[in-house]
CSV table of C-alpha atoms and ligand atoms in Angstrom, one decimal:
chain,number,residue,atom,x,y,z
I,919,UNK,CA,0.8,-21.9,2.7
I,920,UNK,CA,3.9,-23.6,4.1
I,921,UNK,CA,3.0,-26.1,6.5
I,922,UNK,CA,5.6,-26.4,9.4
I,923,UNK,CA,6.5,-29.3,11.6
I,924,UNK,CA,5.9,-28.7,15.6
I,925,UNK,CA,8.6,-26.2,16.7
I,926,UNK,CA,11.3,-26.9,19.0
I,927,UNK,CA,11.4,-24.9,21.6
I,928,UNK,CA,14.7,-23.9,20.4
I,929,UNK,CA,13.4,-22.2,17.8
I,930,UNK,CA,11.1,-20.7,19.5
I,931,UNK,CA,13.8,-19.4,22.0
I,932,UNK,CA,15.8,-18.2,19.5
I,933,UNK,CA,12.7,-16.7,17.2
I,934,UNK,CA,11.7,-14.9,20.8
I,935,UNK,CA,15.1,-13.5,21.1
I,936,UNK,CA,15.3,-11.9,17.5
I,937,UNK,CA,12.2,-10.1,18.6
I,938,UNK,CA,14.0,-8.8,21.9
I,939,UNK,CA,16.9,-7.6,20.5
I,940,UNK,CA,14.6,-5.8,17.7
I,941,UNK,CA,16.5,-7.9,14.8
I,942,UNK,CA,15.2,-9.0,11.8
I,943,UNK,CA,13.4,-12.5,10.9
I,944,UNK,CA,14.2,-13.9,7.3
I,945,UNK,CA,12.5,-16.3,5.1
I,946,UNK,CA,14.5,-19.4,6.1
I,947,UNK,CA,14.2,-18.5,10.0
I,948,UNK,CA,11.4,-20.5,12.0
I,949,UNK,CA,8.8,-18.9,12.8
I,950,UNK,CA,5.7,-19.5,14.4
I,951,UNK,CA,2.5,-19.9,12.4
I,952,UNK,CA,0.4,-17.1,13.4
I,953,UNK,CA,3.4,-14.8,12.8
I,954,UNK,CA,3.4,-15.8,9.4
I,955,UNK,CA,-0.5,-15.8,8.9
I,956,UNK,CA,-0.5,-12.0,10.2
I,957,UNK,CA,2.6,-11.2,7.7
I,958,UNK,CA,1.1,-12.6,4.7
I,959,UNK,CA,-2.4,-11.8,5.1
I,960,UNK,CA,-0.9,-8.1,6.1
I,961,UNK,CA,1.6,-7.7,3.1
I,962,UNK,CA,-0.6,-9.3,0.5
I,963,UNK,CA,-3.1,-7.0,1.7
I,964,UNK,CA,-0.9,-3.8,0.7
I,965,UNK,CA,0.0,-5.3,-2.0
I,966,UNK,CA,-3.4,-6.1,-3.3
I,967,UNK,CA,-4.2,-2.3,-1.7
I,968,UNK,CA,-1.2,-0.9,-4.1
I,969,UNK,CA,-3.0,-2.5,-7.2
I,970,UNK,CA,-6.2,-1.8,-6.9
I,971,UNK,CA,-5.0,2.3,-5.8
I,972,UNK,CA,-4.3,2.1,-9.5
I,973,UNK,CA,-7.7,2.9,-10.5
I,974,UNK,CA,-8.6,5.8,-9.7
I,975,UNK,CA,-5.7,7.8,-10.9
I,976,UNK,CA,-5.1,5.9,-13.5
I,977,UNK,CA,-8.8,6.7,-14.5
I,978,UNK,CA,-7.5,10.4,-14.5
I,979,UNK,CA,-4.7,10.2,-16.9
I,980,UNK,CA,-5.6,10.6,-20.3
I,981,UNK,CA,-7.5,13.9,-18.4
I,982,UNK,CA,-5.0,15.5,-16.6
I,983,UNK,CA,-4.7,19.1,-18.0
I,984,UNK,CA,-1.6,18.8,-19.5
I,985,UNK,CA,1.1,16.6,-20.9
I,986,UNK,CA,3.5,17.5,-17.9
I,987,UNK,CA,0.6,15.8,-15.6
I,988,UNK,CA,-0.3,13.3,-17.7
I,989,UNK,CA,3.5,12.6,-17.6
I,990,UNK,CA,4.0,12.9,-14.0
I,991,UNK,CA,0.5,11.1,-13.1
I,992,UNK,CA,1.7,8.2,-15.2
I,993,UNK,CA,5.1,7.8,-13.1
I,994,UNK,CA,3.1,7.9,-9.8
I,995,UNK,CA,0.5,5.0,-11.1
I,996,UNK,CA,3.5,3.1,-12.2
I,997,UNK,CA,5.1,3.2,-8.9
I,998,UNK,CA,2.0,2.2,-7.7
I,999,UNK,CA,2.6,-1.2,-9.6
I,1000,UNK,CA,6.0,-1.7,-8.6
I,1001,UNK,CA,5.0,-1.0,-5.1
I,1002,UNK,CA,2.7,-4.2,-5.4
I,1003,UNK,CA,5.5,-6.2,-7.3
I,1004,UNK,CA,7.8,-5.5,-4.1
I,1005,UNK,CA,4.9,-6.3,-1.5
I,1006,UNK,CA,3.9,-9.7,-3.5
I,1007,UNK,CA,7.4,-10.6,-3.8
I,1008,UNK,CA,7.8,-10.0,-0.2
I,1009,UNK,CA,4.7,-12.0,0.5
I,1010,UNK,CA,6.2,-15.1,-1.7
I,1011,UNK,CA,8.9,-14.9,0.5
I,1012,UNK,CA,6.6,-16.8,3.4
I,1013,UNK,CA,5.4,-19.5,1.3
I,1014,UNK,CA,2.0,-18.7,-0.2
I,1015,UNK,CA,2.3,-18.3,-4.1
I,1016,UNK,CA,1.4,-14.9,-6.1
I,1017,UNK,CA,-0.9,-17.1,-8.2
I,1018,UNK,CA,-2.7,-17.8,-4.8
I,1019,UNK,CA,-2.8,-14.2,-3.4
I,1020,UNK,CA,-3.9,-13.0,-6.5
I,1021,UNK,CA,-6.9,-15.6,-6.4
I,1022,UNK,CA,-7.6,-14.7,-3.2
I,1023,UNK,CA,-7.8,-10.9,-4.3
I,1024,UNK,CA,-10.2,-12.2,-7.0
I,1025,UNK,CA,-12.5,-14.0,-5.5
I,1026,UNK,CA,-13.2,-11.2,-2.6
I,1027,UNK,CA,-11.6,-13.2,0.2
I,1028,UNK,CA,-8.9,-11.1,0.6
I,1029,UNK,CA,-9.5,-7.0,1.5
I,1030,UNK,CA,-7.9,-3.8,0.1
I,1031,UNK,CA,-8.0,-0.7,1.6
I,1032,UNK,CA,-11.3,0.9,1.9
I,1033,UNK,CA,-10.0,4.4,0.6
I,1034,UNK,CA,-9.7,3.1,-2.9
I,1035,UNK,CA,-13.4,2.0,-3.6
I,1036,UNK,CA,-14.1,6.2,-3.7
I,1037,UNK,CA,-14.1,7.6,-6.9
I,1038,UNK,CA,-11.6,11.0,-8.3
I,1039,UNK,CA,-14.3,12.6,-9.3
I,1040,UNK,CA,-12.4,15.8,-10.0
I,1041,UNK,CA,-9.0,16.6,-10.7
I,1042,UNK,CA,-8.7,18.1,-7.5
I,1043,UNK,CA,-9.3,15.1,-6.0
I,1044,UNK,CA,-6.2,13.3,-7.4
I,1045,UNK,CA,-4.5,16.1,-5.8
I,1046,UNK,CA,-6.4,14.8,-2.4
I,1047,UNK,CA,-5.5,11.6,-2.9
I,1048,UNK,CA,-1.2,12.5,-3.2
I,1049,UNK,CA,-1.4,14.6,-0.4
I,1050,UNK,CA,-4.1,13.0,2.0
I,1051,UNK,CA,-3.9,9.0,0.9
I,1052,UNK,CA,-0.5,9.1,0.2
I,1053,UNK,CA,0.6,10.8,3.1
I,1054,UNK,CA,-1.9,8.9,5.3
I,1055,UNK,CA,0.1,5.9,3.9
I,1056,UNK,CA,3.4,7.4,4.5
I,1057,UNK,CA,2.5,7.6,8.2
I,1058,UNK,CA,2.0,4.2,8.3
I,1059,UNK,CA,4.2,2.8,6.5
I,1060,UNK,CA,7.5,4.3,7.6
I,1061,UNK,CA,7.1,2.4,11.1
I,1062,UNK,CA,7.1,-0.9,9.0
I,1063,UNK,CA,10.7,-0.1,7.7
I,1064,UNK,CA,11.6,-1.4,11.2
I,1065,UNK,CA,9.3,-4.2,11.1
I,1066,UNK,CA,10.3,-7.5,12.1
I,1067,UNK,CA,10.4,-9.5,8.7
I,1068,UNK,CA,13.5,-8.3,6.6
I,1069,UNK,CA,12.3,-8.3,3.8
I,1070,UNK,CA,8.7,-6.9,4.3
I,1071,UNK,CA,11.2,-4.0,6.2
I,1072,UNK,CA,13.5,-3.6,2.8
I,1073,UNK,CA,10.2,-3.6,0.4
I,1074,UNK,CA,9.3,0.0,2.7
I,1075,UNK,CA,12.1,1.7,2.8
I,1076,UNK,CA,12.2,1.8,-1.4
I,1077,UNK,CA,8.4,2.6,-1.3
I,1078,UNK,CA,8.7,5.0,1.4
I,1079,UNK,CA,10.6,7.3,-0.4
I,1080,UNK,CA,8.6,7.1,-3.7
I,1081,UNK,CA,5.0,8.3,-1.3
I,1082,UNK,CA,7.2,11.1,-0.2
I,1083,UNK,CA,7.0,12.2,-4.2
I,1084,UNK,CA,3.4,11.2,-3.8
I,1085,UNK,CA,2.6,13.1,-1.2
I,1086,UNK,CA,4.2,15.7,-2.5
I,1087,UNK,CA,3.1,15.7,-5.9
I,1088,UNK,CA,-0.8,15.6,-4.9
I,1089,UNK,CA,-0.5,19.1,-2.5
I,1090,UNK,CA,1.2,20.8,-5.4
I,1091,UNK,CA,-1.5,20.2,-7.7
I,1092,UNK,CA,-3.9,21.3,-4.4
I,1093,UNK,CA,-1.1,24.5,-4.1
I,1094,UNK,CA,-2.0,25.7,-7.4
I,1095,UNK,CA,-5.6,25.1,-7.8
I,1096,UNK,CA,-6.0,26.9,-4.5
I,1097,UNK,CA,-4.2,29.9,-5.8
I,1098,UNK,CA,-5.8,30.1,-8.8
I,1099,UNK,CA,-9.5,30.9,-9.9
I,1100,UNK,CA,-12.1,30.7,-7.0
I,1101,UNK,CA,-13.8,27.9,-8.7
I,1102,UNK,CA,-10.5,26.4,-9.0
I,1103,UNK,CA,-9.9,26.7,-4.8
I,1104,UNK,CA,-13.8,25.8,-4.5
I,1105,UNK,CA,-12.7,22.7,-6.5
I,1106,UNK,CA,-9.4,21.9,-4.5
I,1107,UNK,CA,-11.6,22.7,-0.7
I,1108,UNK,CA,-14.5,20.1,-2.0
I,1109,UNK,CA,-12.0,17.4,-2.9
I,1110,UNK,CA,-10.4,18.2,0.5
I,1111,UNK,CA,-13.6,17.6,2.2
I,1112,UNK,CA,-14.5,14.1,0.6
I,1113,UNK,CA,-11.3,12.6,1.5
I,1114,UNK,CA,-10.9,14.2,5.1
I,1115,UNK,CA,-12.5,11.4,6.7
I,1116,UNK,CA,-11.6,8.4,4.2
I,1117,UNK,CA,-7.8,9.3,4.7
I,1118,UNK,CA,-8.3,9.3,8.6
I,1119,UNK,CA,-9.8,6.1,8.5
I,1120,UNK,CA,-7.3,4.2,6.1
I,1121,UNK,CA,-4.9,3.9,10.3
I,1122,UNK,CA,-8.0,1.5,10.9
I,1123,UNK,CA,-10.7,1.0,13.7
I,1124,UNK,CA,-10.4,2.7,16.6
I,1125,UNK,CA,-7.8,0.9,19.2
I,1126,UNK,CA,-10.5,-0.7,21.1
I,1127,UNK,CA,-12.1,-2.1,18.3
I,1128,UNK,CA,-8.3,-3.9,16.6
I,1129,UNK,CA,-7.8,-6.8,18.3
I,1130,UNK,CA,-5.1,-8.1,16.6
I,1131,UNK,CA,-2.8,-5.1,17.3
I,1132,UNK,CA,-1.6,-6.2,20.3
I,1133,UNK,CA,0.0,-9.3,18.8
I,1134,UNK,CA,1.4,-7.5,16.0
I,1135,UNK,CA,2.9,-4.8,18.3
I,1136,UNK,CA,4.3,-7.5,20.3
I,1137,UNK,CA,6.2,-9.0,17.1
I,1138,UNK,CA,7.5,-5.8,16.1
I,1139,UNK,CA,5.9,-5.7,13.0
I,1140,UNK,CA,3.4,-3.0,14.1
I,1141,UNK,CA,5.2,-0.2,16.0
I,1142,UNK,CA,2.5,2.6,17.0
I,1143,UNK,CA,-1.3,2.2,17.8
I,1144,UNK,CA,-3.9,2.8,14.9
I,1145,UNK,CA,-4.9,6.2,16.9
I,1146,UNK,CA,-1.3,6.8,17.5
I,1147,UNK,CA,-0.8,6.9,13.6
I,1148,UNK,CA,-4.0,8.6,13.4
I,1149,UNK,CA,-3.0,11.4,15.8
I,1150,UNK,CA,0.1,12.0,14.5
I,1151,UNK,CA,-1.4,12.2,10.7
I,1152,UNK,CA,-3.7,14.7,11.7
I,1153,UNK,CA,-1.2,17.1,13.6
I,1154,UNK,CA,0.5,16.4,10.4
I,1155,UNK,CA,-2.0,17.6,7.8
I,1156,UNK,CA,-3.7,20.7,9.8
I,1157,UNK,CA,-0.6,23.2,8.8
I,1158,UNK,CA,-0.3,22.2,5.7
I,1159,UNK,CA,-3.9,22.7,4.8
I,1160,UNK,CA,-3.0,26.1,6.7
I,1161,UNK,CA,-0.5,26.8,4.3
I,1162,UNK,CA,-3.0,25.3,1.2
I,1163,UNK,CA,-5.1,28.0,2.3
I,1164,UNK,CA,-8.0,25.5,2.7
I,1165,UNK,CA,-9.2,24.0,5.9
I,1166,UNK,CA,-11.4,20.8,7.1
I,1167,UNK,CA,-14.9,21.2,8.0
I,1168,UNK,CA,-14.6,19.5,11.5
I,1169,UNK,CA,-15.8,21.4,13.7
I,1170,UNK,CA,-14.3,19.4,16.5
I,1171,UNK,CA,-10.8,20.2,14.5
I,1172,UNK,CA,-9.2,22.4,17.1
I,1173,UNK,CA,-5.3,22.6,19.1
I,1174,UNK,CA,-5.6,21.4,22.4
I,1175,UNK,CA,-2.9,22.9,24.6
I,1176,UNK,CA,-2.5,20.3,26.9
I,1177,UNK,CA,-2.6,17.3,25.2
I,1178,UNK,CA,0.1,19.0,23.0
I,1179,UNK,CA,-1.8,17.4,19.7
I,1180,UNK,CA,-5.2,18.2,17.8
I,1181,UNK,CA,-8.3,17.0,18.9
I,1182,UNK,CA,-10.6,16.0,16.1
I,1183,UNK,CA,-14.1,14.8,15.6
I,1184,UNK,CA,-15.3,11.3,15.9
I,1185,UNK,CA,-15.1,9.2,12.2
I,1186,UNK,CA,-18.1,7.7,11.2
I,1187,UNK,CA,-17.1,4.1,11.3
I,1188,UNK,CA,-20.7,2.5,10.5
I,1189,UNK,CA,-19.7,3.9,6.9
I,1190,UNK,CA,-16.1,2.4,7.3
I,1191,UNK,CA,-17.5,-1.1,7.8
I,1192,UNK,CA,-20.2,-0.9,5.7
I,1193,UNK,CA,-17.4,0.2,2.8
I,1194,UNK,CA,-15.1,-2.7,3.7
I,1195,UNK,CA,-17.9,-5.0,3.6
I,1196,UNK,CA,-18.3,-4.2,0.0
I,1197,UNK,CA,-21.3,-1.5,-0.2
I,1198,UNK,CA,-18.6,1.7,-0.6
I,1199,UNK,CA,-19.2,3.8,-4.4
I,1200,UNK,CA,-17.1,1.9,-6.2
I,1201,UNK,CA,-16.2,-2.0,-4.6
I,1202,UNK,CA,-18.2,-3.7,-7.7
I,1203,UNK,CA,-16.6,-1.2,-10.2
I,1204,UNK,CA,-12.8,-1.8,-9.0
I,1205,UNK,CA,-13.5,-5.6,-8.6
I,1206,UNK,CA,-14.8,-6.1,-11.9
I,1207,UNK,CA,-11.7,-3.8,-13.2
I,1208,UNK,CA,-9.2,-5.8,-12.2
I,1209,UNK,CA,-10.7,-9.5,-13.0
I,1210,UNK,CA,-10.9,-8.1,-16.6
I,1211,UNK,CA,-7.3,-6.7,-16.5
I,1212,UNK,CA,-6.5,-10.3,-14.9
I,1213,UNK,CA,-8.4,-12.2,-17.6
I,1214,UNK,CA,-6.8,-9.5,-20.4
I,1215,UNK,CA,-3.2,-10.1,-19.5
I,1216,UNK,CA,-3.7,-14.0,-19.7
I,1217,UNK,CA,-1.5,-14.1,-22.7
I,1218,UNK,CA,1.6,-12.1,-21.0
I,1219,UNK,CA,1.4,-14.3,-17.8
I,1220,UNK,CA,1.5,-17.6,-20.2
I,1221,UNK,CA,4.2,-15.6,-22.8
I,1222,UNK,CA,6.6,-15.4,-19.6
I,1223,UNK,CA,6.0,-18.6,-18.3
I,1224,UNK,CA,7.3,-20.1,-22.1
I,1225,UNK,CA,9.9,-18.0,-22.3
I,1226,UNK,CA,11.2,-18.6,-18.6
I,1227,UNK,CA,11.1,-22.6,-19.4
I,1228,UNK,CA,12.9,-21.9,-22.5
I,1229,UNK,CA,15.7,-20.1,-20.5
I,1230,UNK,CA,15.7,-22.9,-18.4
I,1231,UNK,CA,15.8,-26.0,-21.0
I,1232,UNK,CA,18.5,-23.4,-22.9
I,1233,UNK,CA,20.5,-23.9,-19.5
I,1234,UNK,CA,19.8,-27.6,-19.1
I,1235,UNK,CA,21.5,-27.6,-22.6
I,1236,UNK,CA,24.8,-25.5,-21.6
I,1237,UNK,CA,25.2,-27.7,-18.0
I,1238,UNK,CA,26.2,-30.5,-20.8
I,1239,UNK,CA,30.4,-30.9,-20.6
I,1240,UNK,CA,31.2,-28.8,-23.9
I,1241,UNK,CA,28.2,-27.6,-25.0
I,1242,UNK,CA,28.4,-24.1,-24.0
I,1243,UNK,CA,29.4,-23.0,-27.1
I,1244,UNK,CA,27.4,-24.8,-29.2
I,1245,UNK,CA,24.0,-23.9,-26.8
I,1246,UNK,CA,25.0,-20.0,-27.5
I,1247,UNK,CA,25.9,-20.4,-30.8
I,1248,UNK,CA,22.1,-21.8,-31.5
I,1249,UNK,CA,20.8,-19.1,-29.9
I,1250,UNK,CA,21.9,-16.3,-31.9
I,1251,UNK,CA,20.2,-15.5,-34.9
I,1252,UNK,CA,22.4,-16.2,-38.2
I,1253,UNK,CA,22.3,-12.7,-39.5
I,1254,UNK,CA,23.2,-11.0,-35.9
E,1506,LIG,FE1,2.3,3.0,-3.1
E,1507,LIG,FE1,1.7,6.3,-3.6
């Protein structure tokens, strides 16, 4: 991490009067040192969340019941990669390493989303996962196109508009399982019912139980309350199960006419914490994963890291008065 020297209180003035006139705050603007803590441990966070998301689906590929979703399941978990090559770019951009965020993903200091340590046990259940995770994610993560950081802002907007295939693609694969066989809807209604309350939980605790919100809201980097999000996701997802012809088994699930929203049962949050904290189905399994994917793609990480010092030594050569030429002339093979 970047250390900083004292601000002025110029800078602070004129960091304070980005955030009032709702501008944007780029890499090579002061900013104060909790602002930047909050951003990186926030964005390396999704990004380590994007990564890890892998695993299930991917888990699911070589399954999926025909080459068309194998082919289509493949893009999504490949989007899923770039989405964390965005986000730990993004995260760079405030002065902590990838090598370090990465270490910190590795050694358990830093968290993922607790959705992603359940497993897909069906393939229904990688249709809950598009429509429910994804679009759970969409809901918060189109709010942080307007965050405050620029390029944390620009990283969404491209990955917003890939969940929106997501989303989509996970309630057609529920669509058609629900219209088929009743095993097949019995299939699509079970996956539903695992990934109700995981999905609802992914906007975070309750708001009395987020105390950094506040803060965040007051940077403009968070826009809406974890139960704002959380409201809004749920009005979201009732008519479209509706129109899945599948339904959730809350029984506190019901319209309420004068709040204008859906009212909805309370989450069970001891399970929440206790998932976070490392005891979910799959934390161990997902951990272990990806330290053995780390520790198996050793040789690519040092293969790039030649090659880039190559390019660089090759430019070192061409800088020389007149050796342009001769610099490209040594690169190309003889029988090109
Ligand atoms: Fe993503
Ligand atoms: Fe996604």
């Amino acid at each position: 991490m970047t250390q900083q020297p004292a601000p002025h209180s110029q800078d602070q003035l004129h960091f304070d009067q980005i955030i009032e006139e709702d501008s944007r705050i780029e890499p090579r603007d002061w900013m104060p040192d909790g602002y930047r803590r909050t951003l990186t441990r926030q964005i390396s966070q999704h990004a380590h969340s994007e990564i890890i998301g892998m695993q299930p689906e991917a888990n699911w590929i070589s399954r999926a019941p025909s080459l068309k979703r194998k082919a289509i399941l493949m893009a999504k978990v490949q989007d899923e990669a770039g989405h964390g090559l965005y986000l730990y770019s993004a995260a760079e951009t405030l002065g902590t390493s990838r090598d370090e965020l990465v270490e910190q993903l590795l050694s358990g200091q830093a968290k993922y989303s607790s959705i992603f340590n359940y497993p897909a046990r069906t393939w229904a259940d990688i249709g809950a996962i598009g429509w429910l995770v994804d679009g759970a994610a969409i809901c918060n993560q189109v709010p942080l196109c307007r965050c405050s950081y620029g390029p944390y802002a620009r990283a969404m907007v491209r990955i917003c508009k890939e969940e929106s295939f997501h989303q989509r693609q996970g309630w057609e694969i529920l669509y058609e399982l629900s219209h088929g066989t009743p095993e097949q809807k019995q299939m699509a209604q079970e996956a539903i019912n695992r990934f109700y309350g995981p999905a609802l939980q992914m906007f975070g605790p309750p708001d009395g139980d987020s105390p950094h919100s506040q803060q965040s809201m007051a940077w403009n980097i968070k826009r809406f309350s974890n139960d704002e999000l959380r409201q809004r996701f749920v009005d979201m997802i009732v008519p479209q199960a509706e129109a899945l012809g599948l339904h959730f088994e809350d029984p506190d699930l019901k319209w309420n006419e004068e709040r204008g929203h859906y009212d909805f049962g309370e989450l069970d949050w001891a399970e929440f914490r206790s998932v976070i904290q490392g005891n979910g189905p799959c934390n161990s399994q997902r951990m272990q994963r990806r330290r053995q994917a780390h520790e198996d793609g050793a040789w690519v990480r040092e293969a790039a890291a030649a090659y880039a010092q190559k390019c660089a030594d090759a430019v070192q050569v061409d800088s020389r008065p007149g050796a342009l030429n001769t610099s490209m002339e040594e690169r190309t093979p003889a029988h090109v």
